[in-house]
Coordinates of C-alpha atoms and ligand atoms in Angstrom, one line a residue:
Chain A
M165 CA 100.1 92.3 32.8
S166 CA 96.8 91.3 34.3
A167 CA 96.7 90.4 38.0
G168 CA 97.5 86.8 38.8
H169 CA 99.8 86.2 35.9
A170 CA 103.0 87.8 37.0
Q171 CA 106.0 85.7 37.9
I172 CA 105.9 87.2 41.3
E173 CA 103.0 89.0 42.9
L174 CA 102.8 90.3 46.4
R175 CA 99.7 91.8 48.0
V176 CA 100.0 93.4 51.4
V177 CA 97.8 95.6 53.4
S178 CA 98.9 99.2 53.8
K179 CA 100.7 99.0 57.1
P180 CA 104.1 100.8 57.2
D181 CA 105.6 97.7 59.0
Y182 CA 105.1 95.7 55.8
L183 CA 107.4 98.0 53.8
A184 CA 110.3 96.0 55.2
V185 CA 108.6 92.8 54.1
A186 CA 108.2 94.1 50.5
R187 CA 111.8 95.3 50.5
A188 CA 113.1 91.9 51.4
L189 CA 111.1 90.3 48.6
V190 CA 112.1 92.9 46.0
E191 CA 115.8 92.7 47.0
T192 CA 116.0 88.9 46.5
A193 CA 113.8 89.0 43.4
A194 CA 115.9 91.7 41.8
Q195 CA 119.1 89.7 42.4
K196 CA 117.6 86.5 41.1
M197 CA 116.5 88.3 38.0
G198 CA 120.0 89.5 37.3
F199 CA 120.8 92.8 39.1
D200 CA 124.0 93.2 41.0
A201 CA 123.6 93.9 44.7
E202 CA 124.1 97.7 44.3
T203 CA 121.5 98.1 41.6
A204 CA 119.1 95.7 43.5
G205 CA 119.5 98.1 46.5
K206 CA 118.4 101.1 44.4
V207 CA 115.5 99.2 42.9
V208 CA 114.4 98.3 46.4
L209 CA 114.5 102.0 47.4
A210 CA 112.3 103.0 44.4
V211 CA 109.7 100.4 45.3
D212 CA 109.8 101.4 48.9
E213 CA 109.2 105.1 48.0
A214 CA 106.4 104.1 45.7
M215 CA 104.6 102.0 48.4
A216 CA 105.2 104.6 51.1
N217 CA 103.5 107.2 48.8
V218 CA 100.5 104.9 48.4
I219 CA 100.2 104.5 52.1
R220 CA 100.7 108.2 53.0
H221 CA 99.1 110.0 50.1
G222 CA 96.9 107.5 48.4
Y223 CA 95.3 105.9 51.5
G224 CA 96.0 108.7 53.9
G225 CA 97.5 106.4 56.5
K226 CA 94.7 103.8 56.5
E227 CA 96.4 100.5 57.3
D228 CA 93.9 97.9 56.0
Q229 CA 93.9 98.8 52.3
P230 CA 95.5 96.6 49.6
I231 CA 98.7 97.3 47.7
W232 CA 99.9 95.0 45.0
I233 CA 103.5 94.6 43.7
R234 CA 104.1 92.6 40.5
I235 CA 107.6 91.7 39.3
D236 CA 108.4 90.3 35.9
P237 CA 111.4 89.9 33.7
I238 CA 110.6 91.6 30.4
K239 CA 112.1 92.9 27.2
D240 CA 112.2 96.7 27.0
E241 CA 112.8 97.7 23.4
G242 CA 114.8 94.5 23.0
A243 CA 116.9 94.9 26.1
A244 CA 116.6 92.6 29.1
A245 CA 114.8 94.4 31.9
V246 CA 112.6 93.9 35.0
Q247 CA 109.1 95.5 35.3
F248 CA 107.8 96.5 38.7
V249 CA 104.1 97.3 38.9
I250 CA 102.6 98.9 42.1
E251 CA 98.9 99.0 42.2
D252 CA 96.4 100.4 44.7
Q253 CA 92.7 101.1 45.1
C254 CA 93.0 104.7 46.0
A255 CA 90.0 106.7 44.8
G256 CA 90.2 110.3 43.5
V257 CA 94.0 110.6 43.1
D258 CA 95.0 113.5 40.9
L259 CA 97.7 112.0 38.8
G260 CA 98.9 115.5 37.8
K261 CA 100.0 116.1 41.4
I262 CA 102.3 113.2 41.4
K263 CA 105.6 114.9 40.4
S264 CA 109.1 115.5 41.7
R265 CA 110.2 118.9 42.8
P266 CA 113.5 120.7 41.9
L267 CA 116.2 119.8 44.4
D268 CA 117.9 123.2 44.6
E269 CA 115.9 124.2 47.6
I270 CA 116.9 122.2 50.7
K271 CA 113.7 121.2 52.5
P272 CA 112.2 118.1 54.0
G273 CA 109.9 116.0 51.8
G274 CA 109.2 115.9 48.1
L275 CA 112.0 113.4 47.3
G276 CA 110.1 110.2 46.7
V277 CA 109.1 110.7 43.1
H278 CA 112.5 112.1 42.3
I279 CA 114.1 109.0 43.6
I280 CA 111.8 106.7 41.7
Q281 CA 112.6 108.6 38.4
E282 CA 116.3 108.6 39.1
V283 CA 116.5 104.9 39.8
M284 CA 114.2 103.6 37.1
D285 CA 114.5 103.7 33.4
K286 CA 110.8 104.1 32.8
V287 CA 108.1 105.4 35.2
E288 CA 104.5 105.6 34.2
Y289 CA 101.5 106.5 36.5
R290 CA 98.0 105.8 35.1
R291 CA 94.5 105.2 36.4
R292 CA 93.7 101.5 36.7
D293 CA 91.6 100.1 33.8
D294 CA 88.6 99.8 36.1
G295 CA 89.1 103.4 37.3
R296 CA 89.3 102.3 41.0
G297 CA 92.9 103.1 41.7
V298 CA 96.4 103.9 40.4
T299 CA 98.9 101.7 38.6
L300 CA 102.5 102.7 38.7
R301 CA 104.6 100.8 36.1
M302 CA 108.4 101.0 36.5
V303 CA 111.0 99.4 34.3
K304 CA 114.7 99.0 35.1
R305 CA 117.1 97.5 32.5
L306 CA 119.6 94.9 33.5
V307 CA 122.5 96.7 31.8
G308 CA 123.0 100.1 30.3
G309 CA 120.0 101.6 32.1
G310 CA 122.1 103.1 34.8
S311 CA 120.7 105.9 36.9
Q312 CA 119.8 108.9 34.8
T313 CA 120.6 112.4 35.8
G314 CA 118.4 115.4 35.4
E315 CA 114.7 115.7 35.9
K316 CA 112.4 113.7 33.7
Chain B
M257 CA 105.0 94.8 65.8
A258 CA 108.4 96.5 66.0
K259 CA 108.4 99.6 68.2
S260 CA 108.1 102.8 66.2
D261 CA 111.0 104.5 68.0
A262 CA 113.3 101.6 67.5
S263 CA 115.6 103.7 65.3
F264 CA 116.8 105.8 68.3
A265 CA 119.4 103.8 70.2
G266 CA 120.5 106.4 72.8
S267 CA 122.7 109.5 73.2
Q268 CA 125.8 110.7 74.9
D269 CA 127.0 114.2 75.9
L270 CA 129.9 115.9 74.2
P271 CA 131.8 119.0 75.6
D272 CA 129.9 121.1 73.1
G273 CA 126.8 119.0 72.3
V274 CA 125.5 115.5 71.9
V275 CA 126.0 112.3 69.9
A276 CA 122.8 110.4 69.1
T277 CA 123.1 106.8 67.9
L278 CA 120.6 105.6 65.3
A279 CA 120.0 102.0 64.5
G280 CA 118.2 99.7 62.1
E281 CA 116.4 100.5 58.8
I282 CA 115.0 104.0 58.9
D283 CA 111.9 103.9 56.7
Y284 CA 108.4 105.4 56.9
S285 CA 107.4 103.0 59.7
R286 CA 110.3 104.2 61.8
S287 CA 111.0 107.8 60.9
P288 CA 108.1 109.5 62.6
G289 CA 109.2 107.9 65.9
L290 CA 112.8 108.9 65.3
R291 CA 111.8 112.4 64.4
N292 CA 110.0 112.8 67.7
K293 CA 113.0 111.5 69.7
L294 CA 115.5 113.7 67.9
L295 CA 113.4 116.9 68.2
E296 CA 112.9 116.2 71.9
L297 CA 116.6 115.7 72.3
V298 CA 117.4 119.0 70.5
A299 CA 114.7 120.8 72.6
A300 CA 116.1 119.5 75.9
K301 CA 119.9 119.9 75.2
K302 CA 120.0 122.7 72.6
P303 CA 123.3 121.2 71.4
A304 CA 125.8 123.6 69.6
R305 CA 126.9 120.3 67.9
L306 CA 124.5 117.5 67.1
V307 CA 126.4 114.4 65.9
L308 CA 124.4 111.5 64.5
D309 CA 126.1 108.1 64.4
L310 CA 124.7 106.2 61.4
S311 CA 127.0 103.3 61.5
G312 CA 124.2 101.0 62.6
V313 CA 121.8 102.1 59.8
P314 CA 122.0 99.8 56.8
Y315 CA 119.0 101.5 55.0
M316 CA 117.2 104.8 54.9
D317 CA 114.4 106.0 52.7
S318 CA 113.2 109.6 51.9
S319 CA 111.2 109.8 55.1
G320 CA 114.5 109.3 57.0
V321 CA 116.2 111.9 54.8
A322 CA 113.4 114.3 55.4
T323 CA 113.9 114.0 59.2
L324 CA 117.6 114.7 58.8
V325 CA 116.9 117.7 56.6
E326 CA 114.5 119.1 59.2
L327 CA 117.2 118.7 61.9
F328 CA 119.7 120.4 59.6
Q329 CA 117.4 123.4 59.2
A330 CA 116.6 123.6 62.9
Q331 CA 120.3 123.5 63.8
R332 CA 121.2 126.1 61.1
R333 CA 118.5 128.4 62.5
A334 CA 120.0 128.0 65.9
N335 CA 123.5 128.7 64.6
A336 CA 124.4 125.2 65.6
K337 CA 126.0 122.2 63.8
L338 CA 124.7 118.9 62.5
V339 CA 127.4 116.4 61.7
L340 CA 126.8 112.8 60.4
F341 CA 129.3 109.9 60.5
G342 CA 129.4 106.2 59.8
L343 CA 127.4 106.2 56.6
Q344 CA 126.8 102.8 55.1
P345 CA 126.8 102.4 51.3
K346 CA 123.0 102.5 50.8
V347 CA 122.7 105.6 53.0
K348 CA 125.4 107.3 51.0
G349 CA 123.4 106.2 47.9
I350 CA 120.2 107.9 48.9
F351 CA 122.1 111.1 49.9
E352 CA 123.6 111.2 46.4
I353 CA 120.3 110.6 44.7
A354 CA 118.8 113.3 46.8
R355 CA 121.8 115.6 46.1
L356 CA 122.4 116.1 49.8
N357 CA 125.9 114.5 50.0
T358 CA 127.5 117.9 49.7
V359 CA 124.9 119.7 51.9
F360 CA 125.3 117.7 55.0
S361 CA 128.5 117.8 57.0
I362 CA 129.7 114.2 56.9
A363 CA 132.7 113.0 59.0
P364 CA 134.6 109.8 58.6
D365 CA 134.2 108.8 62.3
L366 CA 133.3 110.1 65.7
E367 CA 136.7 111.8 66.2
G368 CA 136.2 113.7 62.9
A369 CA 132.6 114.6 63.9
K370 CA 133.8 116.1 67.1
K371 CA 136.0 118.5 65.2
A372 CA 134.0 119.1 62.0
Chain C
M132 CA 91.0 82.9 55.0
S133 CA 89.8 83.5 51.4
A134 CA 92.3 84.6 48.9
G135 CA 92.9 88.3 48.7
H136 CA 92.1 89.0 52.3
A137 CA 95.3 88.0 54.0
Q138 CA 97.5 90.6 55.5
I139 CA 100.3 89.3 53.3
E140 CA 99.8 87.2 50.2
L141 CA 102.5 86.1 47.8
R142 CA 101.9 84.4 44.5
V143 CA 104.9 83.0 42.6
V144 CA 105.3 80.6 39.8
S145 CA 106.9 77.3 40.6
K146 CA 110.5 78.1 39.8
P147 CA 113.0 76.8 42.3
D148 CA 114.8 80.1 42.1
Y149 CA 111.9 81.8 43.7
L150 CA 112.2 79.8 46.9
A151 CA 114.8 82.3 48.0
V152 CA 112.4 85.1 47.2
A153 CA 109.7 83.6 49.3
R154 CA 112.2 82.9 52.1
A155 CA 113.2 86.6 52.3
L156 CA 109.6 87.6 52.5
V157 CA 108.7 85.0 55.2
E158 CA 111.7 85.8 57.3
T159 CA 111.0 89.5 57.5
A160 CA 107.2 89.0 57.9
A161 CA 107.8 86.5 60.7
Q162 CA 110.0 89.0 62.5
K163 CA 107.6 91.9 62.1
M164 CA 104.8 89.6 63.5
G165 CA 106.8 89.0 66.6
F166 CA 109.1 86.0 66.2
D167 CA 112.7 86.2 67.4
A168 CA 115.4 85.7 64.7
E169 CA 116.0 82.0 65.6
T170 CA 112.3 81.0 65.4
A171 CA 111.8 83.1 62.3
G172 CA 114.6 81.1 60.7
K173 CA 112.8 77.8 61.5
V174 CA 109.5 79.1 60.2
V175 CA 111.3 80.0 57.0
L176 CA 112.7 76.5 56.7
A177 CA 109.2 75.0 57.1
V178 CA 107.7 77.2 54.4
D179 CA 110.7 76.5 52.1
E180 CA 110.2 72.7 52.5
A181 CA 106.5 73.0 51.9
M182 CA 107.0 75.0 48.7
A183 CA 109.8 72.8 47.4
N184 CA 107.4 69.8 47.9
V185 CA 104.8 71.5 45.8
I186 CA 107.3 72.2 43.1
R187 CA 108.8 68.7 43.1
H188 CA 105.9 66.4 44.0
G189 CA 102.8 68.5 43.2
Y190 CA 103.9 70.0 39.9
G191 CA 106.6 67.5 39.0
G192 CA 109.1 70.2 38.3
K193 CA 106.9 72.4 36.0
E194 CA 108.1 75.9 36.5
D195 CA 105.1 78.0 35.4
Q196 CA 102.5 76.9 37.9
P197 CA 101.1 79.1 40.7
I198 CA 101.9 78.8 44.4
W199 CA 100.3 81.1 47.0
I200 CA 101.6 81.9 50.4
R201 CA 99.4 83.7 52.8
I202 CA 100.6 85.0 56.2
D203 CA 98.3 86.3 58.9
P204 CA 98.6 87.0 62.6
I205 CA 95.8 84.9 64.3
K206 CA 94.7 83.7 67.7
D207 CA 95.2 79.9 68.1
E208 CA 93.0 78.8 71.0
G209 CA 93.5 82.2 72.6
A210 CA 97.3 82.3 72.0
A211 CA 98.9 84.8 69.7
A212 CA 100.2 82.9 66.6
V213 CA 100.9 83.3 62.9
Q214 CA 99.2 81.3 60.3
F215 CA 101.0 80.3 57.0
V216 CA 98.9 78.9 54.2
I217 CA 100.5 77.4 51.2
E218 CA 98.2 76.7 48.3
D219 CA 98.7 75.1 44.9
Q220 CA 96.6 74.0 41.9
C221 CA 98.1 70.4 41.8
A222 CA 95.6 67.9 40.5
G223 CA 95.3 64.4 41.8
V224 CA 97.5 64.6 44.8
D225 CA 96.9 61.7 47.2
L226 CA 96.9 63.5 50.6
G227 CA 97.5 60.1 52.3
K228 CA 101.0 59.9 50.8
I229 CA 102.1 63.2 52.4
K230 CA 103.6 61.9 55.6
S231 CA 107.0 61.9 57.4
R232 CA 109.1 58.8 57.7
P233 CA 110.8 57.5 60.9
L234 CA 114.3 59.0 61.1
D235 CA 116.1 56.0 62.5
E236 CA 117.2 54.9 59.1
I237 CA 119.8 57.2 57.6
K238 CA 119.0 57.8 54.0
P239 CA 118.6 60.8 51.7
G240 CA 115.2 62.3 51.3
G241 CA 112.0 62.1 53.2
L242 CA 112.8 64.9 55.7
G243 CA 110.6 67.7 54.4
V244 CA 107.3 66.8 56.1
H245 CA 109.1 65.9 59.3
I246 CA 110.7 69.3 59.4
I247 CA 107.4 71.0 58.8
Q248 CA 105.8 69.1 61.6
E249 CA 108.7 69.6 64.0
V250 CA 108.8 73.4 63.4
M251 CA 105.1 74.2 63.4
D252 CA 102.5 73.8 66.1
K253 CA 99.7 72.8 63.7
V254 CA 100.0 71.3 60.3
E255 CA 96.9 70.5 58.2
Y256 CA 96.8 69.4 54.5
R257 CA 93.4 69.4 52.8
R258 CA 92.0 69.5 49.4
R259 CA 91.1 73.1 48.2
D260 CA 87.4 73.9 48.5
D261 CA 87.1 74.0 44.7
G262 CA 88.8 70.6 44.5
R263 CA 91.6 71.9 42.2
G264 CA 94.6 71.8 44.5
V265 CA 96.0 71.4 47.9
T266 CA 95.9 73.8 50.9
L267 CA 98.5 73.4 53.6
R268 CA 97.7 75.3 56.7
M269 CA 100.5 75.8 59.3
V270 CA 100.2 77.6 62.6
K271 CA 103.1 78.7 64.8
R272 CA 102.5 80.2 68.2
L273 CA 104.6 83.3 69.2
V274 CA 105.5 81.8 72.6
G275 CA 105.2 78.5 74.2
G276 CA 104.7 76.7 70.9
G277 CA 108.4 75.6 70.7
S278 CA 109.4 72.8 68.4
Q279 CA 107.8 69.6 69.4
T280 CA 109.5 66.3 69.7
G281 CA 108.2 63.0 68.5
E282 CA 106.3 62.2 65.4
K283 CA 102.9 63.6 65.0
Chain D
M9 CA 119.1 83.5 36.9
A10 CA 121.7 82.3 39.4
K11 CA 123.8 79.4 38.2
S12 CA 122.6 76.0 39.5
D13 CA 126.1 74.9 40.5
A14 CA 126.8 78.2 42.4
S15 CA 127.0 76.3 45.7
F16 CA 130.3 74.6 44.8
A17 CA 133.1 77.1 45.3
G18 CA 136.2 74.9 44.6
S19 CA 138.3 72.2 46.2
Q20 CA 141.9 71.6 47.5
D21 CA 143.8 68.4 47.9
L22 CA 144.8 67.1 51.3
P23 CA 147.5 64.4 52.0
D24 CA 144.7 61.8 52.4
G25 CA 141.8 63.4 50.5
V26 CA 140.2 66.6 49.5
V27 CA 138.5 69.7 51.0
A28 CA 135.5 71.1 49.1
T29 CA 134.3 74.6 49.8
L30 CA 130.5 75.1 49.6
A31 CA 129.0 78.6 49.4
G32 CA 125.7 80.3 49.6
E33 CA 122.2 79.1 50.4
I34 CA 121.9 75.4 49.5
D35 CA 118.2 74.9 48.7
Y36 CA 116.3 72.9 46.1
S37 CA 117.4 75.3 43.3
R38 CA 121.0 74.7 44.1
S39 CA 121.4 71.2 45.6
P40 CA 121.0 69.2 42.3
G41 CA 124.0 71.2 40.8
L42 CA 126.0 70.7 44.0
R43 CA 125.2 67.0 44.1
N44 CA 126.6 66.6 40.6
K45 CA 129.8 68.5 41.4
L46 CA 130.4 66.6 44.6
L47 CA 129.7 63.2 43.1
E48 CA 132.1 64.1 40.2
L49 CA 134.8 65.1 42.7
V50 CA 134.4 61.8 44.6
A51 CA 134.5 59.8 41.4
A52 CA 137.6 61.6 40.2
K53 CA 139.6 61.6 43.5
K54 CA 138.2 58.7 45.5
P55 CA 139.3 60.6 48.6
A56 CA 139.9 58.6 51.8
R57 CA 138.9 61.8 53.5
L58 CA 136.3 64.2 52.1
V59 CA 136.1 67.4 54.1
L60 CA 133.3 69.9 53.4
D61 CA 133.8 73.5 54.4
L62 CA 130.4 74.9 55.2
S63 CA 131.5 78.2 56.8
G64 CA 130.1 80.1 53.8
V65 CA 126.7 78.4 53.9
P66 CA 124.2 80.4 55.9
Y67 CA 121.2 78.2 55.0
M68 CA 120.5 74.7 54.0
D69 CA 117.2 72.9 53.4
S70 CA 116.4 69.2 53.3
S71 CA 117.5 68.9 49.7
G72 CA 121.0 69.9 50.8
V73 CA 120.8 67.6 53.7
A74 CA 119.8 64.7 51.3
T75 CA 122.9 65.4 49.3
L76 CA 125.2 65.2 52.3
V77 CA 123.5 62.0 53.5
E78 CA 124.1 60.5 50.0
L79 CA 127.8 61.5 50.2
F80 CA 128.0 60.1 53.7
Q81 CA 126.7 56.7 52.5
A82 CA 128.9 56.7 49.5
Q83 CA 132.0 57.4 51.6
R84 CA 131.0 54.8 54.2
R85 CA 130.6 52.1 51.4
A86 CA 134.1 53.0 50.3
N87 CA 135.5 52.8 53.8
A88 CA 136.3 56.5 53.5
K89 CA 135.5 59.5 55.7
L90 CA 133.2 62.5 55.4
V91 CA 133.9 65.3 57.8
L92 CA 132.1 68.7 58.0
F93 CA 133.2 71.9 59.5
G94 CA 132.2 75.6 59.8
L95 CA 128.5 75.0 60.5
Q96 CA 126.5 78.2 60.8
P97 CA 123.6 78.2 63.3
K98 CA 120.8 77.6 60.7
V99 CA 122.7 74.6 59.3
K100 CA 123.2 73.2 62.8
G101 CA 119.5 73.8 63.3
I102 CA 118.4 71.6 60.4
F103 CA 120.9 68.9 61.3
E104 CA 119.3 68.8 64.8
I105 CA 115.8 68.7 63.4
A106 CA 116.8 65.9 61.0
R107 CA 118.6 64.1 63.9
L108 CA 121.8 64.0 61.9
N109 CA 123.9 66.1 64.3
T110 CA 125.3 62.9 65.9
V111 CA 125.5 61.0 62.7
F112 CA 127.8 63.3 60.7
S113 CA 131.4 63.7 61.8
I114 CA 131.5 67.5 62.6
A115 CA 134.8 69.2 63.3
P116 CA 135.3 72.7 64.8
D117 CA 137.6 73.9 62.0
L118 CA 139.8 72.7 59.1
E119 CA 142.6 71.6 61.4
G120 CA 140.2 69.4 63.4
A121 CA 138.7 68.1 60.1
K122 CA 142.1 66.9 58.9
K123 CA 142.5 64.8 62.0
A124 CA 138.9 63.7 62.6
Ligands
LIG562 N1 100.8 107.1 45.2 C1 100.4 108.4 45.3 N2 99.0 108.7 45.4 C2 98.7 109.9 45.5 N3 99.5 111.0 45.5 C3 100.8 110.8 45.3 C4 101.3 109.5 45.3 N4 102.7 109.5 45.1 C5 103.0 110.8 45.2 N5 101.9 111.6 45.3 C6 101.8 113.1 45.3 O1 103.1 113.5 44.8 C7 103.8 114.4 45.7 C8 105.3 114.2 45.7 O2 105.6 112.9 46.2 P1 107.0 112.7 46.8 O3 108.0 113.1 45.8 O4 107.1 111.2 47.2 O5 107.2 113.6 48.1 P2 106.4 113.6 49.5 O6 105.8 112.2 49.6 O7 107.5 113.8 50.5 O8 105.4 114.7 49.4 C9 103.1 114.1 47.0 O9 103.2 115.2 47.9 C10 101.7 113.7 46.6 O10 100.9 114.9 46.5
LIG563 N1 102.9 69.3 48.3 C1 102.9 67.9 48.0 N2 102.2 67.4 47.0 C2 102.2 66.1 46.7 N3 102.9 65.2 47.4 C3 103.6 65.6 48.4 C4 103.7 67.0 48.8 N4 104.5 67.1 49.9 C5 104.9 65.9 50.2 N5 104.4 65.0 49.3 C6 104.6 63.5 49.4 O1 105.1 63.2 50.7 C7 106.4 62.5 50.6 C8 107.3 63.0 51.8 O2 107.7 64.3 51.5 P1 109.0 64.8 52.2 O3 109.0 64.4 53.7 O4 109.2 66.3 51.9 O5 110.2 64.0 51.6 P2 110.8 64.0 50.1 O6 110.3 65.3 49.4 O7 112.3 64.0 50.2 O8 110.2 62.8 49.5 C9 106.9 62.9 49.2 O9 107.8 61.9 48.8 C10 105.6 63.0 48.4 O10 105.2 61.7 48.0

């Protein structure tokens, strides 16, 4: 999973305008890797939420910082799946604060992490090996994964 | 670069309020501009019924949803209505994931939204 | 222009299926950087031709080799433009053989380089600084560039 | 991954030949499969008129164009016709850039292609 060896790797600077660029890439990649159009659309949403969170929360709106997206077909416990890794160079992020809120209260905000967890089969935030940023690893199975209900 | 308020495509008066037409992909690059436009509109018109035409919106992320929730709360506080219509499949999808599909008042078309 | 500092950088392996992934990225990026839909479509075609050439001629159909695309807004002699750089690791390419043919004879093949030159305002092939591959630098102006007629 | 012959969506007989329907983006990942299918069809039917319906083809690159040129030459050698119809703007665009827009016989629709 080291940088530079993914099947597809995108690096963009943290401009909100480039979210659309990443979405176009992810949508086509997801379909080429076997997702139907509807599932590809959900995967796109999850990646978009993850990147927007890096821009807003990680980089505090700075527009010249790097974000990497790596996409690879993998086996997840024997099942065909696709792995999406989002990586940043954000310093000092408190991983414990990255969590979804209960949805019973209707208020703006606090939906992104929920969406990511709902769409993906596996979601794992960790500090980058070199300590200089956050790596979000998301896995979506081609079949059978489905969107899960309930908080994870 | 694309204008940040490009998601707001105009508005028209109704007997009891206003219809605003949204357009394009509403993501984090667009929703702050859209939010400003819609809050301005609500402040200017104080509509008893605010209808949002989403038929030209193929995609929305949680920043767009947050804007709609904020409007929903503002209208509710003012004893006024917010009605949406013209939802495309991906927009329906995020409302479902966010469990808002039963919270928002959603009409099938403009006629329905005028009466909802 | 060094790797890793572009606004947008994509790295894919040399699978023909990923041409569509790159096209989706380039189309959205070109539009976000100011091209109208028609011009963005032509730019997409040029990038697609350049990548397909790397896959076919440079890598001889090997599907696990890297191709980089870097996209940046630049000034070209004072005019707003976008630069597209396609880079590979192909060894032993004879740069002198990369040229377009006259189109008066109707035969299959031999159109890719012509298309690239017709669509772009500047096209420049050179050996990578480290000698291990080819760098294709293409520039398209936002206005006034237009597609040029005649062989270059 | 997508099937490599996914650009060929079927064919139908005409009194004097055959119409083949192409579909999807015809690029270097698809054109080799398409080429095989079309050459097979021509070998099997020896159509005096080969009509290609391109209305479902939003994009074509030079590898697709090369396949069409090859068919054009094969039909010409056999004293037979190749007629295209349903060109979308991007496909028209590459024909123009390749200076083939006046070489190919291009009809506005299937009716026109039957008579061209
Ligand atoms: N990439 C990130 N870097 C730093 N903090 C993050 C990141 N993603 C999420 N967070 C934290 O998790 C919280 C919940 O995120 P989210 O569910 O997307 O809602 P929102 O972004 O609307 O606050 C954020 O408020 C933030 O504190
Ligand atoms: N990226 C490349 N690496 C090596 N050789 C190339 C490359 N691009 C083009 N060429 C050479 O230039 C020639 C012309 O290319 P092109 O105009 O695309 O036509 P075609 O690919 O159909 O031959 C090719 O036949 C090949 O010899």
